[in-house]
């Protein structure tokens, strides 16, 4: 059996299959995108598809640390939208 690539969630620090996580990408122009298809180039960060992990990430500013840039409220709001929209 082929094992799927795993990544660590920034919120709960658990390893999960990459496809179960939401990827957030910073490209070389320092722009932040929510990478729904997992294909965008740049530095990636991962979070579980749940609000608890998102709230944790917002509180601890983990995303800003991992991607080493300021994250706007808009990005967090769109992440919340992606998570709730299922
Ligand atoms: Zn998590």
PDB file of N, CA and C and ligand atoms in Angstrom:
ATOM      1  N   UNK A   1       0.825  -1.211   0.000  1.00  0.00           N
ATOM      2  CA  UNK A   1       0.000   0.000   0.000  1.00  0.00           C
ATOM      3  C   UNK A   1       0.852   1.251   0.000  1.00  0.00           C
ATOM      4  N   UNK A   2       0.427   2.200  -0.781  1.00  0.00           N
ATOM      5  CA  UNK A   2       1.164   3.438  -0.888  1.00  0.00           C
ATOM      6  C   UNK A   2       0.701   4.390   0.218  1.00  0.00           C
ATOM      7  N   UNK A   3       1.644   4.959   0.918  1.00  0.00           N
ATOM      8  CA  UNK A   3       1.206   5.868   1.978  1.00  0.00           C
ATOM      9  C   UNK A   3       1.063   7.284   1.436  1.00  0.00           C
ATOM     10  N   UNK A   4       0.052   7.947   1.933  1.00  0.00           N
ATOM     11  CA  UNK A   4      -0.214   9.306   1.474  1.00  0.00           C
ATOM     12  C   UNK A   4       0.696  10.289   2.200  1.00  0.00           C
ATOM     13  N   UNK A   5       1.019  11.383   1.522  1.00  0.00           N
ATOM     14  CA  UNK A   5       1.852  12.387   2.200  1.00  0.00           C
ATOM     15  C   UNK A   5       1.123  12.964   3.406  1.00  0.00           C
ATOM     16  N   UNK A   6       1.864  13.145   4.484  1.00  0.00           N
ATOM     17  CA  UNK A   6       1.253  13.688   5.691  1.00  0.00           C
ATOM     18  C   UNK A   6       1.851  15.034   6.044  1.00  0.00           C
ATOM     19  N   UNK A   7       1.007  15.853   6.650  1.00  0.00           N
ATOM     20  CA  UNK A   7       1.452  17.167   7.092  1.00  0.00           C
ATOM     21  C   UNK A   7       0.924  17.411   8.496  1.00  0.00           C
ATOM     22  N   UNK A   8       1.535  18.352   9.183  1.00  0.00           N
ATOM     23  CA  UNK A   8       1.130  18.638  10.558  1.00  0.00           C
ATOM     24  C   UNK A   8       0.233  19.863  10.605  1.00  0.00           C
ATOM     25  N   UNK A   9      -0.876  19.741  11.311  1.00  0.00           N
ATOM     26  CA  UNK A   9      -1.785  20.871  11.505  1.00  0.00           C
ATOM     27  C   UNK A   9      -1.153  21.868  12.472  1.00  0.00           C
ATOM     28  N   UNK A  10      -1.280  23.157  12.163  1.00  0.00           N
ATOM     29  CA  UNK A  10      -0.714  24.197  13.033  1.00  0.00           C
ATOM     30  C   UNK A  10      -1.501  24.357  14.327  1.00  0.00           C
ATOM     31  N   UNK A  11      -2.748  23.926  14.305  1.00  0.00           N
ATOM     32  CA  UNK A  11      -3.588  24.104  15.484  1.00  0.00           C
ATOM     33  C   UNK A  11      -3.371  23.018  16.523  1.00  0.00           C
ATOM     34  N   UNK A  12      -3.560  21.760  16.122  1.00  0.00           N
ATOM     35  CA  UNK A  12      -3.509  20.662  17.094  1.00  0.00           C
ATOM     36  C   UNK A  12      -2.202  19.882  17.023  1.00  0.00           C
ATOM     37  N   UNK A  13      -1.338  20.236  16.072  1.00  0.00           N
ATOM     38  CA  UNK A  13      -0.034  19.565  15.931  1.00  0.00           C
ATOM     39  C   UNK A  13      -0.126  18.080  15.610  1.00  0.00           C
ATOM     40  N   UNK A  14      -1.253  17.664  15.065  1.00  0.00           N
ATOM     41  CA  UNK A  14      -1.374  16.264  14.682  1.00  0.00           C
ATOM     42  C   UNK A  14      -1.051  16.085  13.214  1.00  0.00           C
ATOM     43  N   UNK A  15      -0.457  14.939  12.931  1.00  0.00           N
ATOM     44  CA  UNK A  15      -0.156  14.617  11.536  1.00  0.00           C
ATOM     45  C   UNK A  15      -1.383  14.013  10.883  1.00  0.00           C
ATOM     46  N   UNK A  16      -1.692  14.517   9.712  1.00  0.00           N
ATOM     47  CA  UNK A  16      -2.838  13.988   8.978  1.00  0.00           C
ATOM     48  C   UNK A  16      -2.495  13.881   7.512  1.00  0.00           C
ATOM     49  N   UNK A  17      -3.331  13.128   6.794  1.00  0.00           N
ATOM     50  CA  UNK A  17      -3.154  13.074   5.353  1.00  0.00           C
ATOM     51  C   UNK A  17      -3.287  14.480   4.790  1.00  0.00           C
ATOM     52  N   UNK A  18      -2.402  14.791   3.883  1.00  0.00           N
ATOM     53  CA  UNK A  18      -2.372  16.116   3.291  1.00  0.00           C
ATOM     54  C   UNK A  18      -3.733  16.526   2.739  1.00  0.00           C
ATOM     55  N   UNK A  19      -4.427  15.576   2.162  1.00  0.00           N
ATOM     56  CA  UNK A  19      -5.696  15.942   1.533  1.00  0.00           C
ATOM     57  C   UNK A  19      -6.817  16.230   2.536  1.00  0.00           C
ATOM     58  N   UNK A  20      -6.599  15.896   3.784  1.00  0.00           N
ATOM     59  CA  UNK A  20      -7.600  16.226   4.804  1.00  0.00           C
ATOM     60  C   UNK A  20      -7.387  17.613   5.391  1.00  0.00           C
ATOM     61  N   UNK A  21      -6.284  18.210   5.037  1.00  0.00           N
ATOM     62  CA  UNK A  21      -5.940  19.504   5.625  1.00  0.00           C
ATOM     63  C   UNK A  21      -6.164  20.632   4.631  1.00  0.00           C
ATOM     64  N   UNK A  22      -6.315  21.824   5.148  1.00  0.00           N
ATOM     65  CA  UNK A  22      -6.411  23.001   4.292  1.00  0.00           C
ATOM     66  C   UNK A  22      -5.006  23.598   4.189  1.00  0.00           C
ATOM     67  N   UNK A  23      -4.600  23.907   2.976  1.00  0.00           N
ATOM     68  CA  UNK A  23      -3.266  24.459   2.771  1.00  0.00           C
ATOM     69  C   UNK A  23      -3.352  25.968   2.581  1.00  0.00           C
ATOM     70  N   UNK A  24      -2.472  26.661   3.256  1.00  0.00           N
ATOM     71  CA  UNK A  24      -2.370  28.108   3.088  1.00  0.00           C
ATOM     72  C   UNK A  24      -0.975  28.388   2.547  1.00  0.00           C
ATOM     73  N   UNK A  25      -0.916  29.199   1.518  1.00  0.00           N
ATOM     74  CA  UNK A  25       0.348  29.386   0.811  1.00  0.00           C
ATOM     75  C   UNK A  25       0.770  30.843   0.796  1.00  0.00           C
ATOM     76  N   UNK A  26       2.046  31.042   0.966  1.00  0.00           N
ATOM     77  CA  UNK A  26       2.619  32.377   0.736  1.00  0.00           C
ATOM     78  C   UNK A  26       3.476  32.290  -0.511  1.00  0.00           C
ATOM     79  N   UNK A  27       3.168  33.111  -1.498  1.00  0.00           N
ATOM     80  CA  UNK A  27       3.975  33.064  -2.715  1.00  0.00           C
ATOM     81  C   UNK A  27       5.173  34.008  -2.599  1.00  0.00           C
ATOM     82  N   UNK A  28       5.959  34.082  -3.655  1.00  0.00           N
ATOM     83  CA  UNK A  28       7.196  34.840  -3.534  1.00  0.00           C
ATOM     84  C   UNK A  28       6.978  36.349  -3.475  1.00  0.00           C
ATOM     85  N   UNK A  29       5.772  36.797  -3.762  1.00  0.00           N
ATOM     86  CA  UNK A  29       5.446  38.214  -3.587  1.00  0.00           C
ATOM     87  C   UNK A  29       4.828  38.502  -2.230  1.00  0.00           C
ATOM     88  N   UNK A  30       4.955  37.526  -1.336  1.00  0.00           N
ATOM     89  CA  UNK A  30       4.430  37.689   0.022  1.00  0.00           C
ATOM     90  C   UNK A  30       2.908  37.764   0.077  1.00  0.00           C
ATOM     91  N   UNK A  31       2.261  37.235  -0.924  1.00  0.00           N
ATOM     92  CA  UNK A  31       0.803  37.209  -0.920  1.00  0.00           C
ATOM     93  C   UNK A  31       0.333  35.878  -0.348  1.00  0.00           C
ATOM     94  N   UNK A  32      -0.786  35.953   0.377  1.00  0.00           N
ATOM     95  CA  UNK A  32      -1.313  34.757   1.033  1.00  0.00           C
ATOM     96  C   UNK A  32      -2.548  34.253   0.289  1.00  0.00           C
ATOM     97  N   UNK A  33      -2.567  32.964   0.062  1.00  0.00           N
ATOM     98  CA  UNK A  33      -3.719  32.347  -0.593  1.00  0.00           C
ATOM     99  C   UNK A  33      -4.154  31.107   0.163  1.00  0.00           C
ATOM    100  N   UNK A  34      -5.447  30.836   0.102  1.00  0.00           N
ATOM    101  CA  UNK A  34      -5.927  29.550   0.584  1.00  0.00           C
ATOM    102  C   UNK A  34      -5.931  28.634  -0.623  1.00  0.00           C
ATOM    103  N   UNK A  35      -5.135  27.603  -0.529  1.00  0.00           N
ATOM    104  CA  UNK A  35      -4.863  26.751  -1.682  1.00  0.00           C
ATOM    105  C   UNK A  35      -5.775  25.537  -1.669  1.00  0.00           C
ATOM    106  N   UNK A  36      -6.939  25.705  -2.258  1.00  0.00           N
ATOM    107  CA  UNK A  36      -7.939  24.636  -2.161  1.00  0.00           C
ATOM    108  C   UNK A  36      -7.550  23.390  -2.939  1.00  0.00           C
ATOM    109  N   UNK A  37      -6.764  23.562  -3.991  1.00  0.00           N
ATOM    110  CA  UNK A  37      -6.405  22.392  -4.792  1.00  0.00           C
ATOM    111  C   UNK A  37      -5.021  21.850  -4.455  1.00  0.00           C
ATOM    112  N   UNK A  38      -4.316  22.530  -3.596  1.00  0.00           N
ATOM    113  CA  UNK A  38      -3.000  22.045  -3.196  1.00  0.00           C
ATOM    114  C   UNK A  38      -1.958  22.103  -4.287  1.00  0.00           C
ATOM    115  N   UNK A  39      -2.134  23.056  -5.186  1.00  0.00           N
ATOM    116  CA  UNK A  39      -1.228  23.094  -6.331  1.00  0.00           C
ATOM    117  C   UNK A  39      -0.418  24.393  -6.438  1.00  0.00           C
ATOM    118  N   UNK A  40      -0.723  25.347  -5.613  1.00  0.00           N
ATOM    119  CA  UNK A  40      -0.052  26.632  -5.742  1.00  0.00           C
ATOM    120  C   UNK A  40       1.401  26.546  -5.276  1.00  0.00           C
ATOM    121  N   UNK A  41       2.230  27.350  -5.915  1.00  0.00           N
ATOM    122  CA  UNK A  41       3.631  27.368  -5.537  1.00  0.00           C
ATOM    123  C   UNK A  41       3.858  28.306  -4.378  1.00  0.00           C
ATOM    124  N   UNK A  42       4.802  27.956  -3.564  1.00  0.00           N
ATOM    125  CA  UNK A  42       5.145  28.809  -2.447  1.00  0.00           C
ATOM    126  C   UNK A  42       5.282  28.021  -1.169  1.00  0.00           C
ATOM    127  N   UNK A  43       5.426  28.772  -0.085  1.00  0.00           N
ATOM    128  CA  UNK A  43       5.608  28.132   1.199  1.00  0.00           C
ATOM    129  C   UNK A  43       4.247  27.797   1.778  1.00  0.00           C
ATOM    130  N   UNK A  44       4.059  26.564   2.181  1.00  0.00           N
ATOM    131  CA  UNK A  44       2.747  26.129   2.630  1.00  0.00           C
ATOM    132  C   UNK A  44       2.652  25.910   4.125  1.00  0.00           C
ATOM    133  N   UNK A  45       1.465  26.114   4.635  1.00  0.00           N
ATOM    134  CA  UNK A  45       1.159  25.804   6.024  1.00  0.00           C
ATOM    135  C   UNK A  45      -0.162  25.053   6.016  1.00  0.00           C
ATOM    136  N   UNK A  46      -0.355  24.216   7.017  1.00  0.00           N
ATOM    137  CA  UNK A  46      -1.525  23.334   6.986  1.00  0.00           C
ATOM    138  C   UNK A  46      -2.355  23.450   8.247  1.00  0.00           C
ATOM    139  N   UNK A  47      -3.654  23.321   8.057  1.00  0.00           N
ATOM    140  CA  UNK A  47      -4.568  23.353   9.197  1.00  0.00           C
ATOM    141  C   UNK A  47      -5.708  22.376   8.952  1.00  0.00           C
ATOM    142  N   UNK A  48      -6.189  21.759  10.042  1.00  0.00           N
ATOM    143  CA  UNK A  48      -7.337  20.853   9.928  1.00  0.00           C
ATOM    144  C   UNK A  48      -8.561  21.631   9.458  1.00  0.00           C
ATOM    145  N   UNK A  49      -9.474  20.885   8.910  1.00  0.00           N
ATOM    146  CA  UNK A  49     -10.717  21.456   8.441  1.00  0.00           C
ATOM    147  C   UNK A  49     -11.690  21.596   9.618  1.00  0.00           C
ATOM    148  N   UNK A  50     -11.265  22.254  10.674  1.00  0.00           N
ATOM    149  CA  UNK A  50     -12.210  22.510  11.760  1.00  0.00           C
ATOM    150  C   UNK A  50     -11.911  23.811  12.501  1.00  0.00           C
ATOM    151  N   UNK A  51     -12.974  24.363  13.060  1.00  0.00           N
ATOM    152  CA  UNK A  51     -12.928  25.698  13.642  1.00  0.00           C
ATOM    153  C   UNK A  51     -12.046  25.754  14.896  1.00  0.00           C
ATOM    154  N   UNK A  52     -12.032  24.673  15.663  1.00  0.00           N
ATOM    155  CA  UNK A  52     -11.198  24.669  16.871  1.00  0.00           C
ATOM    156  C   UNK A  52      -9.738  24.920  16.512  1.00  0.00           C
ATOM    157  N   UNK A  53      -9.280  24.242  15.479  1.00  0.00           N
ATOM    158  CA  UNK A  53      -7.880  24.417  15.072  1.00  0.00           C
ATOM    159  C   UNK A  53      -7.658  25.832  14.536  1.00  0.00           C
ATOM    160  N   UNK A  54      -8.611  26.347  13.784  1.00  0.00           N
ATOM    161  CA  UNK A  54      -8.471  27.707  13.272  1.00  0.00           C
ATOM    162  C   UNK A  54      -8.395  28.713  14.414  1.00  0.00           C
ATOM    163  N   UNK A  55      -9.279  28.579  15.383  1.00  0.00           N
ATOM    164  CA  UNK A  55      -9.273  29.516  16.509  1.00  0.00           C
ATOM    165  C   UNK A  55      -7.941  29.475  17.267  1.00  0.00           C
ATOM    166  N   UNK A  56      -7.418  28.276  17.400  1.00  0.00           N
ATOM    167  CA  UNK A  56      -6.134  28.118  18.066  1.00  0.00           C
ATOM    168  C   UNK A  56      -5.023  28.833  17.291  1.00  0.00           C
ATOM    169  N   UNK A  57      -5.065  28.655  15.979  1.00  0.00           N
ATOM    170  CA  UNK A  57      -4.045  29.254  15.120  1.00  0.00           C
ATOM    171  C   UNK A  57      -4.125  30.786  15.170  1.00  0.00           C
ATOM    172  N   UNK A  58      -5.357  31.297  15.232  1.00  0.00           N
ATOM    173  CA  UNK A  58      -5.528  32.748  15.299  1.00  0.00           C
ATOM    174  C   UNK A  58      -4.992  33.268  16.635  1.00  0.00           C
ATOM    175  N   UNK A  59      -5.357  32.577  17.699  1.00  0.00           N
ATOM    176  CA  UNK A  59      -4.948  32.983  19.040  1.00  0.00           C
ATOM    177  C   UNK A  59      -3.437  32.995  19.222  1.00  0.00           C
ATOM    178  N   UNK A  60      -2.811  31.949  18.731  1.00  0.00           N
ATOM    179  CA  UNK A  60      -1.363  31.819  18.941  1.00  0.00           C
ATOM    180  C   UNK A  60      -0.544  32.505  17.855  1.00  0.00           C
ATOM    181  N   UNK A  61      -1.238  33.056  16.825  1.00  0.00           N
ATOM    182  CA  UNK A  61      -0.556  33.647  15.677  1.00  0.00           C
ATOM    183  C   UNK A  61       0.422  32.676  15.008  1.00  0.00           C
ATOM    184  N   UNK A  62       0.079  31.425  15.084  1.00  0.00           N
ATOM    185  CA  UNK A  62       0.962  30.396  14.546  1.00  0.00           C
ATOM    186  C   UNK A  62       1.168  30.534  13.035  1.00  0.00           C
ATOM    187  N   UNK A  63       0.102  30.879  12.357  1.00  0.00           N
ATOM    188  CA  UNK A  63       0.204  31.015  10.899  1.00  0.00           C
ATOM    189  C   UNK A  63       1.191  32.121  10.524  1.00  0.00           C
ATOM    190  N   UNK A  64       1.123  33.228  11.250  1.00  0.00           N
ATOM    191  CA  UNK A  64       2.048  34.328  10.986  1.00  0.00           C
ATOM    192  C   UNK A  64       3.484  33.886  11.223  1.00  0.00           C
ATOM    193  N   UNK A  65       3.673  33.085  12.261  1.00  0.00           N
ATOM    194  CA  UNK A  65       5.026  32.616  12.566  1.00  0.00           C
ATOM    195  C   UNK A  65       5.517  31.648  11.507  1.00  0.00           C
ATOM    196  N   UNK A  66       4.662  30.705  11.140  1.00  0.00           N
ATOM    197  CA  UNK A  66       5.082  29.685  10.170  1.00  0.00           C
ATOM    198  C   UNK A  66       5.388  30.312   8.810  1.00  0.00           C
ATOM    199  N   UNK A  67       4.533  31.229   8.387  1.00  0.00           N
ATOM    200  CA  UNK A  67       4.750  31.833   7.068  1.00  0.00           C
ATOM    201  C   UNK A  67       5.585  33.111   7.151  1.00  0.00           C
ATOM    202  N   UNK A  68       5.893  33.507   8.355  1.00  0.00           N
ATOM    203  CA  UNK A  68       6.754  34.650   8.594  1.00  0.00           C
ATOM    204  C   UNK A  68       6.241  35.918   7.897  1.00  0.00           C
ATOM    205  N   UNK A  69       4.966  36.182   8.055  1.00  0.00           N
ATOM    206  CA  UNK A  69       4.384  37.388   7.479  1.00  0.00           C
ATOM    207  C   UNK A  69       3.104  37.738   8.235  1.00  0.00           C
ATOM    208  N   UNK A  70       2.635  38.952   8.022  1.00  0.00           N
ATOM    209  CA  UNK A  70       1.388  39.379   8.638  1.00  0.00           C
ATOM    210  C   UNK A  70       0.214  38.735   7.909  1.00  0.00           C
ATOM    211  N   UNK A  71      -0.741  38.232   8.675  1.00  0.00           N
ATOM    212  CA  UNK A  71      -1.938  37.647   8.073  1.00  0.00           C
ATOM    213  C   UNK A  71      -3.113  38.579   8.341  1.00  0.00           C
ATOM    214  N   UNK A  72      -3.792  38.975   7.278  1.00  0.00           N
ATOM    215  CA  UNK A  72      -4.898  39.912   7.458  1.00  0.00           C
ATOM    216  C   UNK A  72      -6.139  39.204   7.980  1.00  0.00           C
ATOM    217  N   UNK A  73      -6.999  40.001   8.568  1.00  0.00           N
ATOM    218  CA  UNK A  73      -8.264  39.483   9.078  1.00  0.00           C
ATOM    219  C   UNK A  73      -9.057  38.797   7.962  1.00  0.00           C
ATOM    220  N   UNK A  74      -8.926  39.360   6.762  1.00  0.00           N
ATOM    221  CA  UNK A  74      -9.651  38.789   5.620  1.00  0.00           C
ATOM    222  C   UNK A  74      -9.294  37.330   5.373  1.00  0.00           C
ATOM    223  N   UNK A  75      -8.011  37.045   5.511  1.00  0.00           N
ATOM    224  CA  UNK A  75      -7.570  35.662   5.289  1.00  0.00           C
ATOM    225  C   UNK A  75      -8.212  34.745   6.324  1.00  0.00           C
ATOM    226  N   UNK A  76      -8.199  35.183   7.564  1.00  0.00           N
ATOM    227  CA  UNK A  76      -8.815  34.362   8.604  1.00  0.00           C
ATOM    228  C   UNK A  76     -10.301  34.183   8.354  1.00  0.00           C
ATOM    229  N   UNK A  77     -10.928  35.267   7.901  1.00  0.00           N
ATOM    230  CA  UNK A  77     -12.362  35.162   7.608  1.00  0.00           C
ATOM    231  C   UNK A  77     -12.612  34.201   6.450  1.00  0.00           C
ATOM    232  N   UNK A  78     -11.769  34.245   5.420  1.00  0.00           N
ATOM    233  CA  UNK A  78     -12.009  33.303   4.323  1.00  0.00           C
ATOM    234  C   UNK A  78     -11.730  31.875   4.755  1.00  0.00           C
ATOM    235  N   UNK A  79     -10.744  31.696   5.630  1.00  0.00           N
ATOM    236  CA  UNK A  79     -10.497  30.352   6.154  1.00  0.00           C
ATOM    237  C   UNK A  79     -11.712  29.843   6.917  1.00  0.00           C
ATOM    238  N   UNK A  80     -12.262  30.726   7.714  1.00  0.00           N
ATOM    239  CA  UNK A  80     -13.460  30.360   8.476  1.00  0.00           C
ATOM    240  C   UNK A  80     -14.575  29.954   7.503  1.00  0.00           C
ATOM    241  N   UNK A  81     -14.690  30.719   6.423  1.00  0.00           N
ATOM    242  CA  UNK A  81     -15.694  30.403   5.412  1.00  0.00           C
ATOM    243  C   UNK A  81     -15.467  29.036   4.782  1.00  0.00           C
ATOM    244  N   UNK A  82     -14.219  28.740   4.460  1.00  0.00           N
ATOM    245  CA  UNK A  82     -13.897  27.459   3.844  1.00  0.00           C
ATOM    246  C   UNK A  82     -14.225  26.309   4.788  1.00  0.00           C
ATOM    247  N   UNK A  83     -13.912  26.507   6.059  1.00  0.00           N
ATOM    248  CA  UNK A  83     -14.143  25.448   7.042  1.00  0.00           C
ATOM    249  C   UNK A  83     -15.641  25.232   7.288  1.00  0.00           C
ATOM    250  N   UNK A  84     -16.376  26.336   7.378  1.00  0.00           N
ATOM    251  CA  UNK A  84     -17.811  26.208   7.674  1.00  0.00           C
ATOM    252  C   UNK A  84     -18.621  25.761   6.467  1.00  0.00           C
ATOM    253  N   UNK A  85     -18.067  25.955   5.287  1.00  0.00           N
ATOM    254  CA  UNK A  85     -18.783  25.646   4.058  1.00  0.00           C
ATOM    255  C   UNK A  85     -18.606  24.179   3.683  1.00  0.00           C
ATOM    256  N   UNK A  86     -19.270  23.297   4.384  1.00  0.00           N
ATOM    257  CA  UNK A  86     -19.177  21.881   4.029  1.00  0.00           C
ATOM    258  C   UNK A  86     -20.438  21.125   4.426  1.00  0.00           C
TER     259      UNK A  86
HETATM  260 ZN1  LIG B   1      -5.756  20.433  13.773  1.00  0.00          ZN
END
